[in-house]
């Protein structure tokens, strides 16, 4: 084991592993490497606290769409039993409290360097080491580089002409000011109606003088039915952890509910509507699990889509607004399905208007507000709920170069190429937690993260037990995996939402490639376990020179 020491010659702190990011992934990875394997590891985190995505996403209404009792680590029975969530869906502040509790409970903060932004990570072929440099000029050297930067941490502010001219204030939801934003008496424009915009609009509308929502693509949403958790439910969860986790680990998406094993066409129309109504009343992402073929058959999906569009028409009283909001061009859940608290109801407020950007696109931002082809909207504040340069963006920001000085950005010019979303050809001893090609964002994230971290930890333990100095994904295996990622996506309706960030379509110039693995978490877990059990086929394992 290398000591966490600073070599006076290079002034570079040396560790077994450098982990980048102190969210769910980085915290657990540090726990595994340091507390289980006894290795020296450091987490480099650009924020001044733990939380990762939840450190930055503090926008009004920011709340998790996974149910709280499933949005947590499962690795510690004690942790599961002692932590109590307060609501069905935890808000951003409660999730940060949870992650701080975890960091304190496992004494993790002493090995996290906060306010430390990685600007480059370079693989040194000759020494088989990673050299990591930070914005403040510090350098770190490590055998393993583990990226724990999340999938949705690189804000996408669209390049709309004139933003610099705007005399008001503007904010991106993913980089929200910690002190909050006071909307009182303000005219607010919100661009974006994805999961974030759908959470934010109702809360902003309650405070602002006026909210104008600029919608490019209409979206489905199902009520979250958020509520405080009852004592009975909290106690039930405590008593039934093993069963709940068994369900989560057995499903394709890591949630604590099963997908019903019935087709839309197994039941009469009357029965189907009753089942949709029941799922609507229950609320949440579980709506998607009402029938097994909702995500794979367009004809089946059409029935849910129609039900949800009708709900919009029933809720929104102004027929013109209802028509714009329900004019949805993709199957339900082909984009990440939002859940909401009073989103469509918000459009019944007198102080909320809606602009259809499909009919009247934004031409520019002016000193006074947003100018579409039809009108100029005077605003004091613009909120960009415009999403992220997802999955690859956070990795590119690290300035990673692998073998022979190859930049990750160049290696992935035509789209990301990984083996299992965990390893990248040309980038030895680098592991990507929830990287492109992993189920990650198509799964309840903590479930996906724990599987990755456990696999990486076991892999490093195997390397150290067997004198293996270097592991690197093989190109043919990565190419095959890319084909499998495509195949899995094409077996679903996901590619039918041509503008989704799953495809990279939301960022101009980004190669279009379906990035997450849609084959299901349970299946993926088995594939990864098989690879490990068979001695890591698809990876090249090299012994240390002295052992060769
Ligand atoms: O981002 P999005 P998000 N002009 O990319 C619009 C996770 N999440 O932050 O669809 C006008 O989904 C864009 O329009 P279009 C979750 O995985 C989790 O909402 O490209 N509009 C779209 O309406 C989610 O999927 C939770 O036509 C522009 C919106 O902005 C992911 O984060 C909560 C535009 C972006 O939607 C991202 O969601 C929230 C432009 N130039 C989010 N550019 C929880 O679980 C973009 N748009 C808590």
XYZ file of C-alpha atoms and ligand atoms in Angstrom:
596
model
C 0.000 0.000 0.000
C 1.243 3.467 -0.863
C 1.281 5.956 1.956
C -0.629 9.167 1.520
C 2.605 11.070 1.468
C 3.901 14.156 -0.214
C 7.121 13.485 -2.069
C 9.414 16.446 -1.648
C 10.882 15.951 -5.137
C 7.641 16.326 -7.066
C 5.476 17.979 -4.410
C 2.827 15.548 -5.538
C 0.738 13.779 -2.924
C 0.749 10.072 -3.675
C -2.177 7.729 -3.118
C -3.355 4.350 -4.240
C -6.452 5.993 -5.669
C -7.683 9.433 -6.591
C -11.468 9.634 -6.636
C -13.053 12.673 -8.278
C -16.352 13.811 -6.764
C -17.961 13.583 -3.314
C -21.527 12.643 -4.169
C -23.156 9.243 -3.630
C -20.466 7.555 -5.777
C -17.327 9.139 -4.404
C -18.312 8.750 -0.759
C -19.024 5.054 -1.057
C -15.925 4.459 -3.183
C -13.762 6.098 -0.532
C -15.398 3.985 2.164
C -14.736 0.790 0.196
C -11.125 1.500 -0.736
C -10.028 2.971 2.577
C -12.194 1.249 5.164
C -12.545 -2.156 3.488
C -9.361 -2.644 1.459
C -7.096 -0.496 3.631
C -5.814 1.532 0.679
C -4.881 5.175 0.657
C -7.420 7.207 -1.250
C -8.334 10.831 -1.587
C -11.492 12.418 -2.930
C -11.084 15.664 -4.861
C -14.260 17.724 -4.795
C -14.738 21.155 -6.299
C -17.590 22.126 -3.953
C -17.100 23.027 -0.314
C -19.283 20.176 0.885
C -20.470 16.677 0.031
C -23.535 16.020 -2.128
C -22.375 15.993 -5.750
C -25.370 16.695 -7.978
C -27.375 17.522 -4.847
C -24.834 20.088 -3.771
C -25.528 22.133 -6.908
C -29.192 21.443 -7.663
C -30.909 23.674 -5.081
C -33.467 25.197 -7.423
C -37.021 25.787 -6.158
C -38.822 22.458 -5.871
C -35.642 20.338 -6.246
C -36.624 16.965 -4.944
C -35.729 13.393 -5.777
C -38.065 11.413 -8.020
C -37.088 8.110 -6.391
C -38.898 7.284 -3.184
C -36.806 8.184 -0.162
C -36.694 4.710 1.373
C -35.035 3.467 -1.827
C -32.857 6.518 -2.452
C -30.105 5.581 -0.046
C -27.211 3.209 0.406
C -27.917 -0.421 1.186
C -24.408 -1.477 2.173
C -24.822 -0.892 5.918
C -27.651 -2.445 7.893
C -27.018 -0.002 10.744
C -27.195 2.975 8.414
C -30.444 1.673 6.936
C -31.916 1.246 10.379
C -30.833 4.529 11.919
C -31.671 7.002 9.128
C -35.263 8.188 8.897
C -36.563 10.084 5.884
C -39.302 12.619 6.463
C -41.147 12.624 3.124
C -42.057 10.220 0.352
C -39.611 12.086 -1.919
C -36.695 13.764 -0.163
C -35.871 17.357 -1.076
C -32.348 18.454 -1.936
C -31.588 19.699 1.591
C -32.623 16.421 3.215
C -30.480 14.438 0.766
C -27.481 16.614 1.643
C -28.181 16.017 5.344
C -28.211 12.279 4.638
C -24.935 12.370 2.714
C -23.302 14.470 5.437
C -24.509 11.946 7.979
C -22.943 9.128 5.931
C -19.691 11.048 5.510
C -19.494 11.703 9.269
C -20.596 8.231 10.305
C -17.863 6.577 8.233
C -15.321 9.311 8.984
C -14.910 10.137 5.311
C -14.381 13.900 5.348
C -10.774 13.701 6.525
C -9.876 12.234 3.127
C -11.904 14.631 1.019
C -10.243 17.761 -0.337
C -13.019 20.304 -0.788
C -12.754 23.386 -3.011
C -10.452 21.344 -5.216
C -11.281 21.374 -8.918
C -9.527 18.861 -11.142
C -8.256 20.429 -14.351
C -6.240 17.537 -15.752
C -5.687 13.842 -15.189
C -2.836 12.359 -17.190
C -1.831 8.725 -17.458
C 1.914 8.232 -17.365
C 2.654 5.154 -19.515
C 6.182 4.594 -18.236
C 5.305 4.754 -14.554
C 1.786 3.297 -14.876
C 0.488 6.120 -12.718
C -2.104 8.853 -12.956
C -1.081 12.456 -12.379
C -3.965 14.664 -11.393
C -3.686 18.467 -11.293
C -6.095 20.920 -9.700
C -7.050 24.507 -10.461
C -4.991 25.729 -7.521
C -1.872 24.007 -8.852
C -1.791 21.021 -6.506
C -0.874 17.664 -7.984
C -1.786 14.157 -6.927
C -0.335 10.872 -8.123
C -2.209 7.587 -7.942
C -2.330 4.087 -9.326
C -6.090 4.252 -9.915
C -8.181 7.121 -11.168
C -11.858 6.744 -10.313
C -14.337 9.225 -11.709
C -17.358 9.788 -9.474
C -18.545 12.948 -11.177
C -22.178 11.967 -11.784
C -24.064 12.012 -15.067
C -25.827 15.354 -14.745
C -23.318 17.774 -13.326
C -22.305 19.812 -16.351
C -24.914 22.558 -16.822
C -26.159 23.212 -20.346
C -26.860 26.918 -20.859
C -28.056 27.204 -24.445
C -26.164 29.555 -26.655
C -29.025 31.980 -27.295
C -27.790 35.228 -28.850
C -27.964 38.290 -26.624
C -27.691 36.716 -23.166
C -24.873 39.122 -22.289
C -27.181 42.069 -23.078
C -29.840 41.039 -20.555
C -30.086 43.622 -17.769
C -31.899 41.300 -15.344
C -30.507 38.252 -13.508
C -30.311 34.762 -14.930
C -29.687 31.378 -13.335
C -29.252 27.762 -14.415
C -31.113 25.345 -12.160
C -28.058 23.092 -11.841
C -25.908 25.910 -10.444
C -28.416 27.491 -8.121
C -27.223 30.158 -5.625
C -27.019 28.794 -2.085
C -28.742 31.840 -0.668
C -31.724 31.184 -2.960
C -33.388 33.592 -5.351
C -36.133 35.958 -4.227
C -38.805 36.023 -6.926
C -41.130 38.319 -4.987
C -42.631 40.924 -7.294
C -40.516 39.741 -10.238
C -41.398 38.881 -13.803
C -39.766 35.519 -14.373
C -39.162 33.605 -17.594
C -38.416 29.886 -17.383
C -36.939 28.060 -20.354
C -37.248 24.279 -20.191
C -39.942 21.805 -19.236
C -37.999 18.647 -18.391
C -38.054 17.005 -14.938
C -36.387 20.088 -13.466
C -38.607 22.743 -15.047
C -41.688 20.750 -14.097
C -40.568 20.759 -10.443
C -39.527 24.416 -10.457
C -42.431 26.183 -12.200
C -45.118 25.622 -9.521
C -42.825 26.880 -6.753
C -41.626 29.925 -8.710
C -45.216 30.778 -9.694
C -46.248 30.952 -6.039
C -43.761 33.727 -5.361
C -43.255 35.607 -8.617
C -45.414 38.477 -9.851
C -45.601 36.657 -13.159
C -44.093 33.481 -14.598
C -43.787 32.876 -18.336
C -42.922 29.290 -19.225
C -41.155 28.919 -22.571
C -41.894 25.391 -23.761
C -40.093 23.817 -26.697
C -41.166 20.211 -26.222
C -44.341 19.364 -24.368
C -43.896 16.720 -21.691
C -45.897 14.150 -19.785
C -45.998 14.249 -16.034
C -47.616 12.140 -13.342
C -48.371 13.537 -9.872
C -45.694 12.688 -7.334
C -48.226 12.654 -4.474
C -45.474 13.708 -2.144
C -46.386 13.672 1.542
C -44.763 13.307 4.944
C -44.041 9.666 5.775
C -46.175 8.156 8.489
C -44.605 6.515 11.538
C -46.151 3.228 10.397
C -44.423 3.433 7.028
C -41.055 4.337 8.546
C -41.346 1.381 10.934
C -42.479 -0.895 8.130
C -39.379 0.050 6.116
C -37.125 -0.589 9.106
C -38.621 -4.029 9.645
C -38.574 -5.016 5.990
C -35.261 -3.817 4.578
C -34.141 -7.184 3.258
C -37.369 -7.723 1.302
C -37.444 -4.159 -0.020
C -33.861 -4.404 -1.217
C -34.504 -7.784 -2.776
C -37.245 -6.179 -4.855
C -34.996 -3.277 -5.817
C -32.144 -5.557 -6.848
C -34.436 -7.807 -8.861
C -35.991 -5.132 -11.083
C -34.649 -3.539 -14.268
C -34.727 -0.035 -12.752
C -33.732 -0.459 -9.105
C -36.969 0.918 -7.693
C -38.878 -0.693 -4.820
C -41.764 -1.840 -6.989
C -42.178 -4.556 -9.580
C -43.316 -4.089 -13.162
C -46.680 -5.776 -13.554
C -46.445 -8.896 -15.677
C -49.451 -8.094 -17.841
C -49.793 -6.581 -21.274
C -51.905 -3.542 -22.009
C -53.857 -5.837 -24.320
C -54.559 -8.515 -21.696
C -57.304 -6.350 -20.227
C -60.419 -4.597 -21.491
C -60.341 -0.871 -22.166
C -62.477 -0.248 -19.106
C -60.151 -2.260 -16.887
C -57.088 -0.544 -18.406
C -58.453 2.908 -17.686
C -59.231 1.864 -14.130
C -55.664 0.630 -13.695
C -54.234 3.860 -15.109
C -56.536 5.842 -12.830
C -55.350 3.842 -9.829
C -51.692 4.396 -10.814
C -52.348 8.126 -11.343
C -53.851 8.358 -7.859
C -50.909 6.497 -6.356
C -48.516 8.764 -8.250
C -44.808 8.564 -8.977
C -42.580 6.724 -11.423
C -44.535 3.571 -10.687
C -47.090 4.647 -13.287
C -44.644 3.243 -15.859
C -44.906 -0.184 -14.225
C -48.667 -0.542 -14.749
C -48.086 -2.845 -17.733
C -45.000 -4.713 -18.850
C -45.153 -3.489 -22.461
C -45.464 0.276 -21.909
C -41.784 0.846 -22.626
C -41.447 -1.591 -25.503
C -44.624 -1.482 -27.608
C -45.724 1.719 -29.309
C -49.321 0.496 -29.494
C -49.319 -0.266 -25.775
C -47.638 3.025 -24.978
C -50.200 4.966 -27.016
C -52.885 3.981 -24.513
C -50.927 5.452 -21.590
C -49.961 8.510 -23.647
C -53.598 9.179 -24.456
C -54.627 8.751 -20.824
C -51.977 11.246 -19.700
C -52.771 13.769 -22.445
C -56.425 13.611 -21.407
C -55.414 14.343 -17.834
C -53.645 17.504 -19.024
C -56.747 18.566 -20.945
C -58.900 17.952 -17.874
C -56.632 19.810 -15.454
C -55.729 22.858 -17.546
C -58.795 25.077 -17.877
C -57.636 27.315 -20.734
C -58.078 25.182 -23.887
C -55.297 27.029 -25.733
C -52.783 26.279 -22.955
C -54.074 22.721 -22.622
C -53.541 22.166 -26.349
C -49.910 23.390 -26.185
C -49.151 21.349 -23.069
C -50.705 18.145 -24.395
C -49.208 18.346 -27.892
C -46.560 15.771 -26.986
C -44.482 14.301 -29.803
C -42.875 11.268 -28.187
C -44.045 8.128 -26.388
C -44.569 8.295 -22.632
C -41.287 7.533 -20.791
C -39.197 7.663 -23.986
C -37.692 10.695 -22.283
C -37.113 10.486 -18.549
C -40.699 10.731 -17.192
C -41.119 13.654 -14.791
C -43.292 13.544 -11.707
C -44.729 16.721 -10.269
C -46.537 18.627 -7.590
C -49.241 20.744 -9.250
C -47.371 21.353 -12.508
C -50.357 21.414 -14.853
C -52.511 23.115 -12.178
C -49.967 25.953 -12.195
C -51.169 26.972 -15.662
C -54.581 27.784 -14.142
C -53.034 30.616 -12.144
C -53.611 34.170 -13.360
C -49.922 34.971 -13.064
C -48.677 32.145 -15.321
C -48.472 32.223 -19.096
C -47.131 29.757 -21.612
C -45.223 30.335 -24.841
C -45.081 27.622 -27.495
C -41.546 27.790 -28.852
C -42.380 25.283 -31.588
C -44.679 27.908 -33.120
C -42.772 31.017 -32.079
C -39.099 30.169 -31.418
C -36.777 32.373 -29.382
C -34.919 34.766 -31.676
C -32.712 36.332 -29.050
C -32.395 37.584 -25.540
C -32.560 41.358 -25.297
C -31.758 43.897 -22.606
C -35.343 43.616 -21.423
C -36.152 39.947 -21.748
C -36.783 37.211 -24.310
C -37.762 37.961 -27.893
C -39.529 35.281 -29.854
C -40.572 35.492 -33.496
C -43.894 36.783 -32.173
C -43.241 39.120 -29.230
C -40.778 40.461 -26.708
C -41.407 39.278 -23.117
C -40.139 41.711 -20.499
C -38.477 39.891 -17.619
C -36.527 40.556 -14.432
C -35.197 37.007 -14.081
C -34.554 34.183 -16.564
C -34.364 30.634 -15.215
C -32.632 28.137 -17.485
C -34.072 24.704 -16.690
C -32.289 23.521 -19.802
C -30.588 20.401 -18.546
C -27.066 19.123 -18.796
C -24.285 18.036 -21.089
C -25.060 14.605 -19.708
C -22.745 11.685 -19.007
C -19.760 12.698 -21.154
C -19.722 16.406 -20.209
C -18.621 15.886 -16.585
C -15.819 13.554 -17.715
C -14.515 15.907 -20.408
C -14.279 18.703 -17.850
C -11.590 16.686 -16.044
C -9.130 17.030 -18.937
C -8.333 13.309 -18.989
C -5.544 11.961 -21.232
C -4.735 8.281 -21.460
C -2.081 6.184 -23.192
C 0.152 8.055 -25.665
C -1.371 11.360 -24.584
C -4.761 10.535 -26.119
C -7.405 12.938 -24.796
C -10.689 11.332 -23.740
C -12.467 14.070 -25.669
C -10.667 12.953 -28.867
C -11.070 9.248 -28.162
C -14.829 9.847 -27.887
C -15.178 12.240 -30.798
C -17.732 9.962 -32.455
C -19.424 9.110 -29.153
C -18.445 7.419 -25.905
C -16.896 3.974 -26.028
C -16.657 1.982 -22.828
C -16.690 -1.606 -21.726
C -19.660 -2.057 -19.358
C -19.591 1.682 -18.689
C -16.728 0.960 -16.302
C -13.520 0.945 -18.340
C -12.284 2.774 -21.436
C -9.768 1.386 -23.955
C -6.589 3.467 -23.866
C -7.213 4.623 -20.286
C -5.615 2.007 -18.028
C -6.490 1.808 -14.339
C -9.271 4.334 -14.826
C -12.744 3.372 -13.631
C -15.845 5.398 -14.452
C -18.676 5.150 -11.932
C -21.980 5.447 -13.821
C -20.105 6.150 -17.029
C -21.693 6.122 -20.484
C -22.725 2.558 -21.310
C -23.874 1.858 -17.749
C -27.530 1.653 -16.648
C -27.020 4.651 -14.293
C -29.672 7.214 -15.217
C -32.138 4.521 -16.277
C -31.953 3.104 -12.772
C -32.547 4.389 -9.278
C -29.098 5.953 -8.970
C -27.885 4.709 -5.559
C -28.584 1.121 -6.661
C -26.552 1.576 -9.845
C -23.783 3.362 -7.960
C -23.393 0.721 -5.268
C -23.125 -2.028 -7.860
C -20.412 -0.113 -9.726
C -18.440 0.723 -6.622
C -18.626 -2.858 -5.342
C -17.462 -4.166 -8.722
C -14.576 -1.678 -8.908
C -13.577 -2.452 -5.318
C -13.596 -6.201 -5.962
C -11.624 -5.679 -9.159
C -8.948 -3.645 -7.376
C -8.825 -6.234 -4.568
C -8.358 -8.959 -7.208
C -5.572 -6.987 -8.882
C -3.727 -6.482 -5.643
C -4.126 -10.086 -4.533
C -2.769 -11.326 -7.871
C 0.058 -8.872 -8.492
C -1.769 -7.202 -11.370
C -0.457 -3.722 -11.971
C -2.707 -2.620 -14.740
C -6.184 -3.255 -16.103
C -7.472 -1.832 -19.366
C -10.656 -2.427 -21.342
C -10.002 -4.036 -24.743
C -11.219 -2.179 -27.791
C -13.118 -5.124 -29.346
C -14.941 -5.643 -26.038
C -15.834 -1.941 -25.916
C -17.069 -2.036 -29.520
C -19.171 -5.082 -28.752
C -20.531 -3.384 -25.660
C -21.468 -0.307 -27.716
C -23.428 -2.624 -30.017
C -25.138 -4.135 -26.989
C -25.995 -0.654 -25.663
C -27.549 0.157 -29.074
C -29.379 -3.163 -29.196
C -30.808 -2.725 -25.721
C -32.000 0.816 -26.492
C -33.522 -0.268 -29.803
C -35.521 -2.971 -28.030
C -37.366 -0.165 -26.238
C -39.168 3.026 -27.254
C -36.381 5.181 -25.832
C -34.786 6.124 -29.187
C -38.153 7.462 -30.385
C -37.592 10.656 -28.398
C -35.102 12.038 -30.891
C -34.399 15.190 -28.859
C -33.550 13.482 -25.571
C -30.371 13.988 -23.606
C -30.015 10.191 -23.441
C -28.919 10.560 -27.089
C -26.842 13.688 -26.528
C -29.318 15.503 -28.764
C -29.764 18.451 -26.374
C -26.232 19.759 -26.863
C -25.398 21.193 -30.287
C -22.531 19.344 -31.950
C -22.614 16.425 -29.514
C -22.489 13.075 -31.331
C -25.825 11.300 -31.251
C -25.371 8.041 -29.482
C -27.677 6.449 -26.980
C -25.532 6.620 -23.844
C -27.080 4.704 -20.919
C -27.503 0.920 -20.974
C -31.193 0.057 -21.262
C -30.822 -3.696 -20.746
C -31.937 -3.483 -17.112
C -29.978 -3.227 -13.890
C -30.558 -6.795 -12.723
C -29.339 -8.209 -16.041
C -26.377 -5.822 -16.114
C -25.415 -6.785 -12.563
C -25.249 -10.424 -13.656
C -23.148 -9.579 -16.730
C -20.642 -7.679 -14.595
C -20.532 -10.472 -11.996
C -19.855 -13.024 -14.761
C -16.998 -10.934 -16.152
C -15.399 -10.768 -12.700
C -15.967 -14.477 -12.022
C -14.312 -15.458 -15.315
C -11.165 -13.428 -14.612
C -12.176 -10.218 -16.423
C -12.412 -11.209 -20.098
C -12.686 -8.057 -22.188
C -10.005 -6.423 -20.066
C -6.230 -6.790 -20.441
C -4.622 -7.495 -17.097
C -0.883 -6.895 -16.815
C 1.327 -8.085 -14.030
C 3.808 -5.787 -12.352
C 7.226 -5.947 -14.104
C 8.867 -7.552 -11.097
C 6.306 -10.384 -11.165
C 6.239 -10.864 -14.934
O -33.188 18.677 -18.288
P -33.852 18.086 -19.638
P -33.731 18.595 -16.804
N -34.519 26.529 -26.044
O -32.709 17.989 -20.605
C -35.397 22.627 -22.889
C -32.661 14.396 -13.795
N -33.508 15.040 -12.824
O -32.774 19.356 -15.960
O -36.977 18.874 -24.940
C -35.651 26.115 -25.453
O -34.632 16.865 -19.371
C -35.636 21.242 -23.385
O -36.452 21.268 -24.528
P -36.351 20.051 -25.617
C -33.508 13.504 -14.685
O -32.790 12.369 -15.037
C -33.820 14.339 -11.736
O -35.136 18.919 -16.724
O -34.851 19.824 -25.834
N -35.733 25.052 -24.647
C -36.298 20.623 -22.157
O -37.624 21.009 -22.045
C -33.735 14.406 -15.843
O -34.109 13.760 -17.018
C -34.614 14.912 -10.813
O -37.050 20.553 -26.790
C -34.604 24.385 -24.399
C -35.507 21.276 -21.025
O -34.960 22.482 -21.549
C -32.411 15.100 -15.938
O -32.080 15.385 -14.602
C -35.122 16.176 -10.974
C -33.383 24.759 -24.962
C -34.349 20.424 -20.552
O -34.843 19.220 -20.070
C -32.416 16.366 -16.728
O -33.602 17.080 -16.459
C -34.788 16.872 -12.098
C -33.367 25.875 -25.817
N -32.256 26.289 -26.429
C -33.957 16.300 -13.019
N -32.435 23.913 -24.536
C -34.892 14.202 -9.598
O -35.013 13.030 -9.460
C -33.055 23.020 -23.730
N -34.364 23.319 -23.648
C -34.995 15.121 -8.562
